[in-house]
Amino acid sequence: LKCSKPPAAAPTLVVVASRAGRAMGAACTRTAPTSETLARSSPVTVNIYDIGTTGEVHLVNRMLRPLGVGAFHCGVEVFGVEWSYGDWEEGTGVFSCLPRKCEGHTYSESVPMGKTTMSEQQFLRSVKDLESKWLGTEYDLLKRNCCHFCEVVLSELSVDGLPPWVTSLAEAGAAVAAGAEHLNQQRRSIGMVLSNHIAESLCCNCEFSTAGKQQVEIISAFGTVTVHGRNARK
């Protein structure tokens, strides 16, 4: 009885079911999902930490948060692992840890970034490439830190970017530092021009009683500049 043939009407039912399946289109499939297909629904999360473990930064961040700034460490969590970037004396600065367990910082909150279409194998290949580009010795607190690295990773995963309040303090600091460096360069340029001008004026009006090289040292607000002139004449 277990091996009996199906009723005569069964083929008709199969045809009807097949036609119904075609009518529903590509939204329905009988193919079992592969690991790569399942990876397309993999969530991506950014875990945010207060820098350090003393609790002082936590209090400062709570006060600065309404202003849209703060001092944070962050890492990208995907496929069950958290990835970030730090200051290392040698080799790559890219490292991984258990989600929300980064040593040296205090976990604060997590922000969903959406879901990635990248498979885990593709992501690991991408991380391998990033390891050679993000060296630990190139870490910069304002211009190349963990937040900048996380932005690159999120872009690789094709999900949302970091919230502005996570990166605003570093961006403001970088802008101030760039402005200060620009002013310093201008100050040095103006100082050199003035010093050269003064030196030339002094050299043209100097008389020496003995042969030798003329040397003028100018001390101004721009620093000390030593100018070597031409051979002096009697």
Short mmCIF file of C-alpha atoms in Angstrom, two decimals:
data_model
loop_
_atom_site.label_atom_id
_atom_site.label_comp_id
_atom_site.label_asym_id
_atom_site.label_seq_id
_atom_site.Cartn_x
_atom_site.Cartn_y
_atom_site.Cartn_z
CA LEU A 1 0.00 0.00 0.00
CA LYS A 2 2.84 2.38 0.69
CA CYS A 3 4.11 2.08 -2.88
CA SER A 4 0.79 2.41 -4.59
CA LYS A 5 0.48 4.65 -7.61
CA PRO A 6 -1.06 8.08 -7.18
CA PRO A 7 -4.63 8.64 -8.27
CA ALA A 8 -5.21 9.33 -11.95
CA ALA A 9 -6.04 12.98 -11.24
CA ALA A 10 -2.65 13.67 -9.65
CA PRO A 11 -0.89 14.76 -12.91
CA THR A 12 -3.54 17.40 -13.42
CA LEU A 13 -2.81 18.81 -9.96
CA VAL A 14 0.93 18.95 -10.73
CA VAL A 15 0.30 20.89 -13.93
CA VAL A 16 -1.96 23.32 -12.11
CA ALA A 17 0.63 23.85 -9.37
CA SER A 18 3.36 24.41 -11.94
CA ARG A 19 1.28 27.00 -13.75
CA ALA A 20 0.51 28.73 -10.47
CA GLY A 21 4.20 28.86 -9.63
CA ARG A 22 5.01 30.52 -12.93
CA ALA A 23 2.19 32.98 -12.41
CA MET A 24 3.65 34.14 -9.08
CA GLY A 25 6.91 35.05 -10.84
CA ALA A 26 10.44 35.28 -9.45
CA ALA A 27 9.26 36.23 -5.97
CA CYS A 28 8.72 32.56 -5.17
CA THR A 29 11.31 29.86 -5.66
CA ARG A 30 11.72 26.22 -4.73
CA THR A 31 15.51 26.52 -4.66
CA ALA A 32 17.03 26.21 -1.21
CA PRO A 33 18.85 29.44 -0.20
CA THR A 34 22.65 29.24 -0.41
CA SER A 35 25.02 30.69 2.18
CA GLU A 36 25.68 33.65 -0.11
CA THR A 37 21.96 34.32 -0.48
CA LEU A 38 21.53 34.28 3.27
CA ALA A 39 24.45 36.72 3.63
CA ARG A 40 22.43 39.33 1.78
CA SER A 41 20.30 39.76 4.87
CA SER A 42 23.25 40.09 7.24
CA PRO A 43 22.76 43.09 9.56
CA VAL A 44 25.50 45.66 10.06
CA THR A 45 25.84 47.55 13.34
CA VAL A 46 28.18 50.23 14.63
CA ASN A 47 29.11 49.80 18.28
CA ILE A 48 30.04 53.06 19.97
CA TYR A 49 32.24 53.41 23.04
CA ASP A 50 33.24 56.21 25.36
CA ILE A 51 37.02 56.50 25.14
CA GLY A 52 38.83 54.97 28.12
CA THR A 53 37.49 53.14 31.14
CA THR A 54 37.61 55.76 33.91
CA GLY A 55 34.09 57.06 33.33
CA GLU A 56 35.22 60.69 32.99
CA VAL A 57 34.81 60.71 29.22
CA HIS A 58 31.38 59.13 29.65
CA LEU A 59 30.25 62.11 31.71
CA VAL A 60 31.75 64.58 29.24
CA ASN A 61 30.08 62.82 26.31
CA ARG A 62 26.71 62.94 28.04
CA MET A 63 27.09 66.72 28.33
CA LEU A 64 28.34 67.16 24.76
CA ARG A 65 25.82 64.85 23.12
CA PRO A 66 23.04 67.49 22.98
CA LEU A 67 25.52 69.67 21.10
CA GLY A 68 26.12 66.93 18.55
CA VAL A 69 29.73 66.15 19.51
CA GLY A 70 31.70 63.76 21.69
CA ALA A 71 34.87 61.70 22.04
CA PHE A 72 34.13 58.17 20.85
CA HIS A 73 35.71 54.92 19.75
CA CYS A 74 33.68 52.81 17.35
CA GLY A 75 33.74 49.47 15.57
CA VAL A 76 31.71 47.84 12.80
CA GLU A 77 29.94 44.62 13.74
CA VAL A 78 29.11 42.24 10.89
CA PHE A 79 28.99 38.45 10.59
CA GLY A 80 29.35 38.15 14.37
CA VAL A 81 32.68 40.03 14.59
CA GLU A 82 33.52 43.65 15.39
CA TRP A 83 36.22 45.42 13.31
CA SER A 84 38.07 48.62 14.07
CA TYR A 85 41.39 50.45 13.74
CA GLY A 86 43.93 51.65 16.28
CA ASP A 87 47.44 52.90 17.01
CA TRP A 88 49.96 50.05 16.78
CA GLU A 89 53.74 50.31 16.75
CA GLU A 90 54.13 47.96 13.79
CA GLY A 91 52.05 46.20 11.16
CA THR A 92 48.42 46.84 10.42
CA GLY A 93 46.21 48.87 12.71
CA VAL A 94 43.12 46.84 11.76
CA PHE A 95 41.91 44.54 14.53
CA SER A 96 38.82 42.56 15.51
CA CYS A 97 37.12 41.65 18.78
CA LEU A 98 33.90 40.24 20.15
CA PRO A 99 31.00 42.64 19.56
CA ARG A 100 30.71 45.35 22.21
CA LYS A 101 33.80 43.99 24.03
CA CYS A 102 36.64 46.24 22.82
CA GLU A 103 39.28 46.45 25.54
CA GLY A 104 40.33 49.87 26.77
CA HIS A 105 37.00 51.56 26.09
CA THR A 106 33.55 51.64 27.68
CA TYR A 107 30.64 50.38 25.58
CA SER A 108 27.91 52.99 25.20
CA GLU A 109 25.41 52.08 22.48
CA SER A 110 24.81 50.40 19.12
CA VAL A 111 23.45 51.99 15.95
CA PRO A 112 21.95 49.81 13.16
CA MET A 113 23.41 50.62 9.76
CA GLY A 114 21.19 48.42 7.61
CA LYS A 115 21.86 45.09 5.88
CA THR A 116 24.69 44.21 3.54
CA THR A 117 24.53 42.32 0.25
CA MET A 118 28.16 41.26 0.61
CA SER A 119 28.98 37.68 1.55
CA GLU A 120 31.26 36.92 4.48
CA GLN A 121 33.96 35.61 2.13
CA GLN A 122 33.86 38.81 0.07
CA PHE A 123 34.03 40.93 3.21
CA LEU A 124 37.04 39.08 4.58
CA ARG A 125 38.85 39.62 1.29
CA SER A 126 38.04 43.31 1.57
CA VAL A 127 39.38 43.42 5.14
CA LYS A 128 42.59 41.74 3.98
CA ASP A 129 43.06 44.54 1.47
CA LEU A 130 42.35 47.21 4.09
CA GLU A 131 44.94 45.73 6.45
CA SER A 132 47.75 46.76 4.10
CA LYS A 133 46.33 50.27 3.67
CA TRP A 134 45.59 51.09 7.31
CA LEU A 135 48.88 50.71 9.15
CA GLY A 136 49.09 51.25 12.89
CA THR A 137 51.90 53.79 12.56
CA GLU A 138 49.69 55.99 10.35
CA TYR A 139 47.02 56.42 13.01
CA ASP A 140 46.14 60.08 13.62
CA LEU A 141 43.76 61.13 16.38
CA LEU A 142 42.12 63.82 14.23
CA LYS A 143 42.63 62.83 10.59
CA ARG A 144 42.91 59.02 10.46
CA ASN A 145 41.28 57.29 13.41
CA CYS A 146 38.86 54.45 14.10
CA CYS A 147 35.88 56.51 12.93
CA HIS A 148 37.47 57.17 9.54
CA PHE A 149 38.22 53.47 9.20
CA CYS A 150 34.65 52.52 10.08
CA GLU A 151 33.36 54.92 7.43
CA VAL A 152 35.43 53.05 4.83
CA VAL A 153 34.18 49.66 6.04
CA LEU A 154 30.56 50.80 5.96
CA SER A 155 31.09 52.05 2.43
CA GLU A 156 32.51 48.65 1.44
CA LEU A 157 29.40 47.01 2.89
CA SER A 158 27.13 49.49 1.03
CA VAL A 159 25.17 50.50 4.13
CA ASP A 160 24.51 53.77 5.94
CA GLY A 161 27.35 56.01 7.11
CA LEU A 162 28.24 56.97 10.68
CA PRO A 163 25.98 59.43 12.49
CA PRO A 164 27.48 62.95 12.33
CA TRP A 165 27.71 63.24 16.12
CA VAL A 166 30.23 60.38 16.18
CA THR A 167 32.77 62.13 13.93
CA SER A 168 32.02 65.83 14.48
CA LEU A 169 34.55 66.38 17.28
CA ALA A 170 37.45 64.89 15.30
CA GLU A 171 36.40 66.82 12.19
CA ALA A 172 36.28 70.07 14.16
CA GLY A 173 39.68 69.34 15.69
CA ALA A 174 41.16 68.54 12.28
CA ALA A 175 39.78 71.78 10.87
CA VAL A 176 41.28 73.79 13.73
CA ALA A 177 44.63 72.02 13.34
CA ALA A 178 44.64 72.64 9.58
CA GLY A 179 43.83 76.31 10.14
CA ALA A 180 46.60 76.67 12.71
CA GLU A 181 49.12 75.04 10.38
CA HIS A 182 48.08 77.36 7.57
CA LEU A 183 48.58 80.40 9.81
CA ASN A 184 51.98 79.10 10.91
CA GLN A 185 53.04 78.69 7.29
CA GLN A 186 51.91 82.22 6.48
CA ARG A 187 53.72 83.56 9.56
CA ARG A 188 56.95 81.79 8.58
CA SER A 189 56.67 83.06 4.98
CA ILE A 190 56.08 86.66 6.03
CA GLY A 191 58.87 86.44 8.58
CA MET A 192 61.33 85.16 5.99
CA VAL A 193 60.40 87.89 3.50
CA LEU A 194 60.80 90.64 6.10
CA SER A 195 64.04 89.18 7.42
CA ASN A 196 65.54 88.94 3.95
CA HIS A 197 64.48 92.49 3.18
CA ILE A 198 66.04 93.84 6.37
CA ALA A 199 69.19 91.81 5.80
CA GLU A 200 69.59 93.16 2.29
CA SER A 201 69.15 96.71 3.53
CA LEU A 202 71.77 96.24 6.23
CA CYS A 203 74.23 94.54 3.87
CA CYS A 204 74.04 97.37 1.33
CA ASN A 205 74.85 100.02 3.93
CA CYS A 206 77.61 98.21 5.84
CA GLU A 207 81.31 99.09 5.57
CA PHE A 208 83.98 96.64 6.71
CA SER A 209 87.58 97.51 7.52
CA THR A 210 88.85 93.97 7.10
CA ALA A 211 88.20 91.30 4.52
CA GLY A 212 85.82 88.50 5.43
CA LYS A 213 82.30 87.32 5.06
CA GLN A 214 79.53 89.52 6.30
CA GLN A 215 77.00 87.90 8.67
CA VAL A 216 73.85 89.45 10.07
CA GLU A 217 71.67 87.87 12.73
CA ILE A 218 68.16 89.22 12.93
CA ILE A 219 66.01 88.51 15.97
CA SER A 220 62.35 89.28 15.55
CA ALA A 221 58.94 87.94 16.49
CA PHE A 222 59.31 85.48 13.66
CA GLY A 223 62.36 83.80 15.15
CA THR A 224 66.10 84.11 14.70
CA VAL A 225 67.39 84.23 11.13
CA THR A 226 71.07 84.24 10.28
CA VAL A 227 71.93 85.73 6.91
CA HIS A 228 75.32 85.24 5.25
CA GLY A 229 76.28 88.11 2.99
CA ARG A 230 78.89 88.60 0.30
CA ASN A 231 82.59 88.95 0.93
CA ALA A 232 83.21 92.32 2.54
CA ARG A 233 85.48 94.85 0.88
CA LYS A 234 87.71 97.51 2.37
#
